[in-house]
Amino acid sequence: MIDAIQATEDRMRRFVADASHELRTPLTTLRGYSALYSSDGPVDTDGVQDAMRRINDEARRMAGIVEVLLGLNDLDEHGIADRELVDVVPLVAAVVDDLHVIQPERCISVEMPSFICAAGVSVRVVQAVLSCPGRGESIPHPRRVR
């Protein structure tokens, strides 16, 4: 019994070390680019745009790693049995309402069936759908989503 507990603790330590290493690399990139362009030196517009692209790429990479960690935590905490069907229609409607507030000048409408289901841990499905307008992405042109 003690050996099994020790083995579990060892696996957990390795997992935390691996996750820390995976997050350290993009953090180092973020720090490097932000330090490079926060100095008082001359600003190269093309260089700044490239730096911002790289910073955004690394931030997305970190967010993906965190989402995987949260997913693993959900599996550990809830197990696969806690997965259920979630109706995403009211969630999408809430996102559209949020977008109307964020970009009132845009014409945003959605046509969808009365029921669309997604299988997953209910809290995570809701979190994933409702986080869409909060990602800082704007809709480039008024359009109709089907």
XYZ file of C-alpha atoms in Angstrom:
146
model
C 0.000 0.000 0.000
C 2.782 2.443 0.914
C 4.584 1.611 -2.352
C 1.456 2.445 -4.363
C 1.068 5.785 -2.566
C 4.755 6.580 -3.144
C 4.446 5.694 -6.849
C 1.397 7.959 -7.187
C 3.242 10.827 -5.489
C 6.254 10.300 -7.771
C 4.027 10.412 -10.879
C 2.382 13.584 -9.598
C 5.775 15.243 -8.988
C 6.946 14.335 -12.513
C 3.688 15.639 -13.974
C 3.994 18.978 -12.133
C 7.640 19.276 -13.199
C 6.714 18.576 -16.836
C 3.833 21.080 -16.756
C 6.088 23.711 -15.174
C 8.684 23.169 -17.885
C 6.048 23.430 -20.633
C 4.841 26.772 -19.216
C 8.357 28.126 -18.600
C 9.267 28.198 -22.315
C 6.400 30.442 -23.496
C 6.787 32.631 -20.408
C 10.441 33.180 -21.265
C 9.456 34.153 -24.812
C 6.814 36.571 -23.517
C 9.279 38.200 -21.143
C 11.958 38.472 -23.817
C 9.745 40.143 -26.413
C 8.086 42.467 -23.928
C 11.486 43.519 -22.524
C 12.855 44.056 -26.014
C 10.103 46.502 -26.954
C 9.599 48.149 -23.581
C 13.071 49.709 -23.659
C 13.539 53.333 -24.686
C 15.329 52.440 -27.925
C 14.086 53.118 -31.464
C 10.883 51.327 -32.449
C 10.754 49.292 -35.654
C 7.061 48.983 -36.621
C 7.526 45.679 -38.473
C 9.519 44.310 -35.554
C 6.841 45.339 -33.076
C 4.140 43.672 -35.157
C 6.201 40.481 -35.325
C 6.856 40.633 -31.580
C 3.149 41.099 -30.848
C 2.315 38.141 -33.098
C 4.845 35.977 -31.261
C 3.586 37.153 -27.870
C 0.008 36.286 -28.878
C 1.113 32.891 -30.215
C 2.883 32.066 -26.959
C -0.044 33.319 -24.873
C -2.375 31.040 -26.863
C 0.049 28.168 -26.347
C 0.061 28.777 -22.603
C -3.745 28.970 -22.552
C -3.864 25.625 -24.361
C -1.558 24.053 -21.786
C -3.704 25.418 -18.959
C -6.864 24.069 -20.650
C -5.255 20.614 -20.882
C -4.349 20.804 -17.201
C -7.915 21.810 -16.311
C -9.235 18.949 -18.427
C -6.975 16.483 -16.666
C -8.107 17.865 -13.329
C -11.738 17.411 -14.388
C -11.078 13.800 -15.363
C -9.356 13.201 -12.047
C -12.057 14.963 -10.039
C -15.200 13.977 -11.939
C -14.219 11.029 -14.083
C -15.677 10.258 -17.472
C -19.011 9.311 -15.913
C -19.751 13.010 -15.201
C -19.915 13.820 -18.891
C -23.359 14.785 -20.110
C -25.164 16.346 -23.041
C -25.327 20.137 -22.832
C -27.633 22.272 -25.000
C -25.371 24.982 -26.435
C -28.160 27.021 -28.103
C -28.789 29.249 -25.047
C -25.033 29.602 -24.585
C -24.521 30.746 -28.176
C -27.413 33.191 -27.740
C -25.628 34.604 -24.667
C -22.419 34.988 -26.680
C -24.314 36.881 -29.385
C -25.812 39.148 -26.713
C -22.316 39.797 -25.355
C -21.026 40.584 -28.834
C -23.842 43.102 -29.322
C -22.563 44.891 -26.214
C -18.891 44.609 -27.196
C -19.444 45.656 -30.830
C -22.768 47.504 -31.017
C -21.967 48.796 -34.515
C -21.964 45.246 -35.906
C -24.970 43.352 -37.186
C -24.653 39.905 -35.668
C -27.278 37.200 -36.024
C -27.218 33.444 -35.701
C -29.420 30.862 -37.343
C -29.374 27.496 -35.621
C -31.663 24.607 -34.767
C -33.621 24.740 -31.530
C -31.279 22.208 -29.915
C -27.566 21.558 -30.418
C -25.889 19.284 -27.938
C -22.286 18.894 -26.913
C -21.034 16.021 -24.799
C -18.729 16.928 -21.952
C -18.419 18.115 -18.394
C -21.220 20.673 -18.207
C -19.182 23.356 -16.434
C -16.376 23.131 -19.012
C -18.750 23.255 -22.008
C -20.400 26.369 -20.587
C -16.990 27.917 -19.841
C -15.692 27.177 -23.339
C -18.673 28.656 -25.180
C -19.106 31.716 -22.971
C -15.401 32.592 -23.156
C -15.564 33.178 -26.933
C -16.230 36.954 -26.917
C -13.724 37.473 -24.102
C -10.750 36.393 -26.178
C -10.259 39.859 -27.573
C -11.073 38.763 -31.092
C -13.273 41.046 -33.115
C -15.510 40.088 -35.980
C -13.931 41.641 -39.090
C -17.103 42.165 -41.125
C -20.808 41.941 -40.404
C -21.842 38.441 -41.366
C -24.445 35.805 -40.798
C -23.393 32.631 -38.975
C -25.094 29.349 -39.828
